[in-house]
Tab-separated table of N, CA and C in Angstrom:
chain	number	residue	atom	x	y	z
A	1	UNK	N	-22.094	34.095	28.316
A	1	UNK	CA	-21.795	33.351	27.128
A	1	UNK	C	-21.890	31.863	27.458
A	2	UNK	N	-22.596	30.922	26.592
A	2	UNK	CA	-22.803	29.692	27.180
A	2	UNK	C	-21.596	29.307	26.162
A	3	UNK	N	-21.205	27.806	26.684
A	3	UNK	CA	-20.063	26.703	26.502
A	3	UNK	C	-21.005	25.387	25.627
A	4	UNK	N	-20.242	25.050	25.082
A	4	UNK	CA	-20.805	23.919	24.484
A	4	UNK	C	-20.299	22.276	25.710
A	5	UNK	N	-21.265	21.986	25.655
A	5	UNK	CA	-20.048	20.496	26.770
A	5	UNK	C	-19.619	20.313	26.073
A	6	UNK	N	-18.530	19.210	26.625
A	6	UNK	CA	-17.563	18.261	26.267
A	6	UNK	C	-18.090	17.335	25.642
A	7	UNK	N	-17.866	16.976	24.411
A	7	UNK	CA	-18.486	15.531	23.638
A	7	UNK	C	-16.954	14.769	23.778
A	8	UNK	N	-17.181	13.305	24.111
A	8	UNK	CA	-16.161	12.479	23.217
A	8	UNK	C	-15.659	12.411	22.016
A	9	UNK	N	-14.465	12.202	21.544
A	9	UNK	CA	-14.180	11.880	20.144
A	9	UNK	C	-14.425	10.310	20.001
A	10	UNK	N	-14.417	10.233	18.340
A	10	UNK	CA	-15.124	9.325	17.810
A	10	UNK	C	-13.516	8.098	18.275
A	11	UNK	N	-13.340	7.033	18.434
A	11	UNK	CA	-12.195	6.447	18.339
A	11	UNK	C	-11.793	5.474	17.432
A	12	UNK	N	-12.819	5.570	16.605
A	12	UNK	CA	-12.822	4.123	15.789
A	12	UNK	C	-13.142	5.087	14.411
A	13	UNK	N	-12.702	4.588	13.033
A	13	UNK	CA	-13.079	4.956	11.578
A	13	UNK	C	-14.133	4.282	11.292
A	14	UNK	N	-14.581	5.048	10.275
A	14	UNK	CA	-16.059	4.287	9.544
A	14	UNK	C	-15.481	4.100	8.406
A	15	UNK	N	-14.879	2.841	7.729
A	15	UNK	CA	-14.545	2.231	6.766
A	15	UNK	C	-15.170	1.241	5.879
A	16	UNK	N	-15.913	1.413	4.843
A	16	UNK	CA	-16.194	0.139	4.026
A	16	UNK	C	-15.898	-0.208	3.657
A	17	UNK	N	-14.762	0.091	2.587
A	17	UNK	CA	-13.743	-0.848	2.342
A	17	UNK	C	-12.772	-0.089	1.647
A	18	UNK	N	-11.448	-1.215	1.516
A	18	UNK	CA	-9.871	-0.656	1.230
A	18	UNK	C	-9.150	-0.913	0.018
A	19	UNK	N	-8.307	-0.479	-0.669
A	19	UNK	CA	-7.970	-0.770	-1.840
A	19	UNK	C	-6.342	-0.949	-1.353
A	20	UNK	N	-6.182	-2.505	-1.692
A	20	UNK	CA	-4.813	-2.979	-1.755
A	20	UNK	C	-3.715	-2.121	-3.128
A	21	UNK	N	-2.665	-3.452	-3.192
A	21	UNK	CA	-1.853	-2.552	-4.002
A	21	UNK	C	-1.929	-3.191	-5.208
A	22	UNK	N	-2.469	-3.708	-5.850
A	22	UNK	CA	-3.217	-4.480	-6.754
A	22	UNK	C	-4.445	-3.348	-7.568
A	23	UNK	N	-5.182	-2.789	-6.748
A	23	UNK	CA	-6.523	-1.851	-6.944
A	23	UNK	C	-7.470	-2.908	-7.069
A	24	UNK	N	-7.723	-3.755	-6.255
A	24	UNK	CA	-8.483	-4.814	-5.697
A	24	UNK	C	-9.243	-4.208	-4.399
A	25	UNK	N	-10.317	-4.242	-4.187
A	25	UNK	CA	-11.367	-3.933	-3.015
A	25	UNK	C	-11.286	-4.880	-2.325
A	26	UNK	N	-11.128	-4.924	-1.080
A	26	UNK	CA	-10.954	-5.550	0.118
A	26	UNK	C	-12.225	-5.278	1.195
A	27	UNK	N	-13.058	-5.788	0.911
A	27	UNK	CA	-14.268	-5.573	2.380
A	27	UNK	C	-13.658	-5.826	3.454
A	28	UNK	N	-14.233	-4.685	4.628
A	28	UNK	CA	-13.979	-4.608	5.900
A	28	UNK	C	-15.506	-5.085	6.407
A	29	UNK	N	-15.204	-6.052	7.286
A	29	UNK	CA	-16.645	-6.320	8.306
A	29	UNK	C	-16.708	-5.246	9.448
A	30	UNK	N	-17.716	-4.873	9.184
A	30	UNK	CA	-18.012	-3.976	10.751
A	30	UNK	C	-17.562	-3.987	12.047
A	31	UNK	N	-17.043	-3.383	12.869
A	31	UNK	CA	-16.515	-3.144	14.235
A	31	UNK	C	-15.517	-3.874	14.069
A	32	UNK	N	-14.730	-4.104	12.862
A	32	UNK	CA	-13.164	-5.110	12.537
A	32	UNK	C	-12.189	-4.181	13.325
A	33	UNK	N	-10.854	-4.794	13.896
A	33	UNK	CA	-10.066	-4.014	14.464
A	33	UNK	C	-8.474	-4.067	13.495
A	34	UNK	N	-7.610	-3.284	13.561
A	34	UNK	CA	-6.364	-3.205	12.750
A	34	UNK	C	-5.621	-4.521	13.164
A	35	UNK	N	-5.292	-5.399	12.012
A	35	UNK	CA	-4.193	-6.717	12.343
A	35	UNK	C	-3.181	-6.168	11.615
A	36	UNK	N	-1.798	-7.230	12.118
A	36	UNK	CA	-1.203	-7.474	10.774
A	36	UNK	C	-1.377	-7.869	9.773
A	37	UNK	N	-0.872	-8.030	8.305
A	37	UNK	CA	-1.417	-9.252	7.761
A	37	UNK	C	-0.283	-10.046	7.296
A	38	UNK	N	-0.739	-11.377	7.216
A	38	UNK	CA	0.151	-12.632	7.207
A	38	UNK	C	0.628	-12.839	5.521
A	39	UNK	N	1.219	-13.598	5.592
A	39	UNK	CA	1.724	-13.930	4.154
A	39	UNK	C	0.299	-14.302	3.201
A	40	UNK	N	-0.585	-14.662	3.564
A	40	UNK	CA	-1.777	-15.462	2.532
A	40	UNK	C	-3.255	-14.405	3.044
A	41	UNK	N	-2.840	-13.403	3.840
A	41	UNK	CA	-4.023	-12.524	3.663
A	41	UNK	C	-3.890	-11.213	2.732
A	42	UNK	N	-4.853	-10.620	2.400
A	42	UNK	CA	-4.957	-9.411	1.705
A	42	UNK	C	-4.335	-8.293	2.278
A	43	UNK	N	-3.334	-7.854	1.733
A	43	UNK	CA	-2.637	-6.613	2.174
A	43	UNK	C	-3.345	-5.079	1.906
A	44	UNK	N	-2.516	-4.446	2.777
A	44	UNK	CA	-3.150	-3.085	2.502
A	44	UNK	C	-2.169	-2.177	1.757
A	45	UNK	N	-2.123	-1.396	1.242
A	45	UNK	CA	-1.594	-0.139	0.755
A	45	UNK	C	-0.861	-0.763	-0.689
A	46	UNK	N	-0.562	0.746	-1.551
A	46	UNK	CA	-0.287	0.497	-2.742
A	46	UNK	C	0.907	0.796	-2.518
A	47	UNK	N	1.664	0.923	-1.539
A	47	UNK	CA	3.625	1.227	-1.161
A	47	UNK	C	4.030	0.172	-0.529
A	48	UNK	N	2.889	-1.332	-0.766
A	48	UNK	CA	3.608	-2.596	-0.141
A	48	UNK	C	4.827	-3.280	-0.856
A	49	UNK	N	5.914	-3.639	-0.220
A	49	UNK	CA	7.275	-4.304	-0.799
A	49	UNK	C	6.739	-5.296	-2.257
A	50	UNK	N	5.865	-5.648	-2.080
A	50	UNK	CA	5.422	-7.030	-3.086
A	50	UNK	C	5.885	-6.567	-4.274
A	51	UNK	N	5.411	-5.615	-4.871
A	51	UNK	CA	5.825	-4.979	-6.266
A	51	UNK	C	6.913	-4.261	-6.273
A	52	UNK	N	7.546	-2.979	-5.698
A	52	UNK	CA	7.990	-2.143	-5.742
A	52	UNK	C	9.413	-3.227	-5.923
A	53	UNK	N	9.644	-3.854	-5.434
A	53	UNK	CA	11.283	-4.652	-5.952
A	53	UNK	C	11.638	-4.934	-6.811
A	54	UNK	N	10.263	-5.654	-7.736
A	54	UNK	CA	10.129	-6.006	-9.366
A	54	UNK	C	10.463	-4.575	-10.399
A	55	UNK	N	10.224	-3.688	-10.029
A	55	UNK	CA	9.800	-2.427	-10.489
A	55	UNK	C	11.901	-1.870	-9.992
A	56	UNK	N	12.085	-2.195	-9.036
A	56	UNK	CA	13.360	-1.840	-9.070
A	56	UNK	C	14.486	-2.379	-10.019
A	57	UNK	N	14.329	-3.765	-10.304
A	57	UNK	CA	15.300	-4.989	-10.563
A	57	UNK	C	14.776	-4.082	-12.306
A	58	UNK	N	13.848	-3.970	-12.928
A	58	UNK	CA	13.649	-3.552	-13.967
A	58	UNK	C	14.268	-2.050	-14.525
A	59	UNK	N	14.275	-1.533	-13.398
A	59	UNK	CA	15.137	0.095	-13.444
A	59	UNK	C	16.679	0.069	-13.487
A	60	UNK	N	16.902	-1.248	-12.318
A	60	UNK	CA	18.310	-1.114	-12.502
A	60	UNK	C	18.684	-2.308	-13.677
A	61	UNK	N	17.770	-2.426	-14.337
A	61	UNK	CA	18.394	-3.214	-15.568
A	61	UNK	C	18.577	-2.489	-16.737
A	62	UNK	N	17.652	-1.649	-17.107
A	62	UNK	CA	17.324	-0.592	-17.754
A	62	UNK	C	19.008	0.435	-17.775
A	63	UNK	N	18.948	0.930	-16.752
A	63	UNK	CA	20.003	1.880	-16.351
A	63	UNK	C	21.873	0.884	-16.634
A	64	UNK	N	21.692	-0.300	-16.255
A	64	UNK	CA	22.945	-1.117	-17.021
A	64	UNK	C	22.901	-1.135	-18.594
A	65	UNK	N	21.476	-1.795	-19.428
A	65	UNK	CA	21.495	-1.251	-20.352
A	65	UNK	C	22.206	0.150	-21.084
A	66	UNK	N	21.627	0.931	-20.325
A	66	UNK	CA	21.936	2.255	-21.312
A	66	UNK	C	23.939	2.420	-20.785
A	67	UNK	N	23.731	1.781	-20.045
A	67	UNK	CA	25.439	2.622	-19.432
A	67	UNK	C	26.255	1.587	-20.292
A	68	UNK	N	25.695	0.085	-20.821
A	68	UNK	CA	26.732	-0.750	-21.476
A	68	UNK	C	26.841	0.138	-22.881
A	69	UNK	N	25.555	0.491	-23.679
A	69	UNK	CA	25.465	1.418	-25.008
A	69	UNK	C	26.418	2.174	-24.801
A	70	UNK	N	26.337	3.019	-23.520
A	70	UNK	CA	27.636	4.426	-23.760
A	70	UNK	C	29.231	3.558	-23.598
A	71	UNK	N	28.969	2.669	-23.545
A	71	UNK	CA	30.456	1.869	-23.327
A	71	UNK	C	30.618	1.700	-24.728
A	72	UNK	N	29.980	0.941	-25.378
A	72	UNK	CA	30.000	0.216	-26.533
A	72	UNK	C	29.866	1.299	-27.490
A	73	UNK	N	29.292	2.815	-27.857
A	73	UNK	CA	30.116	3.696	-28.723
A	73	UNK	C	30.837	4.984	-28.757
């Protein structure tokens, strides 16, 4: 029974490009490597803090709302 050799795995992704949390396209340049990103660069992912706080402060306003109504009749 023959064996297949050993190949390497690939170590790097083939990415063209990324969608922030906006749904904004972000080009990746070729052979780019993973940074952080800084306050004034393009972020990645749609579960970044930027929004999700606004989106909280609005829920828990919402939710005081309705709890002052059940006070008030």
């Amino acid at each position: 029974m023959a064996t297949a050799p050993d190949k390497p795995g690939r170590t790097e992704a083939s990415v063209d490009a990324l969608i922030d949390e906006n749904g904004s396209r972000i080009e990746v340049p070729p052979q780019s490597e993973l940074k952080v990103a800084g306050e004034h660069e393009a972020s990645v992912g749609a579960t970044g803090p930027t929004n999700w706080w606004l989106y909280g402060v609005i829920a828990l306003a919402i939710i005081i709302a309705i709890l002052l109504l059940m006070q008030l009749l």
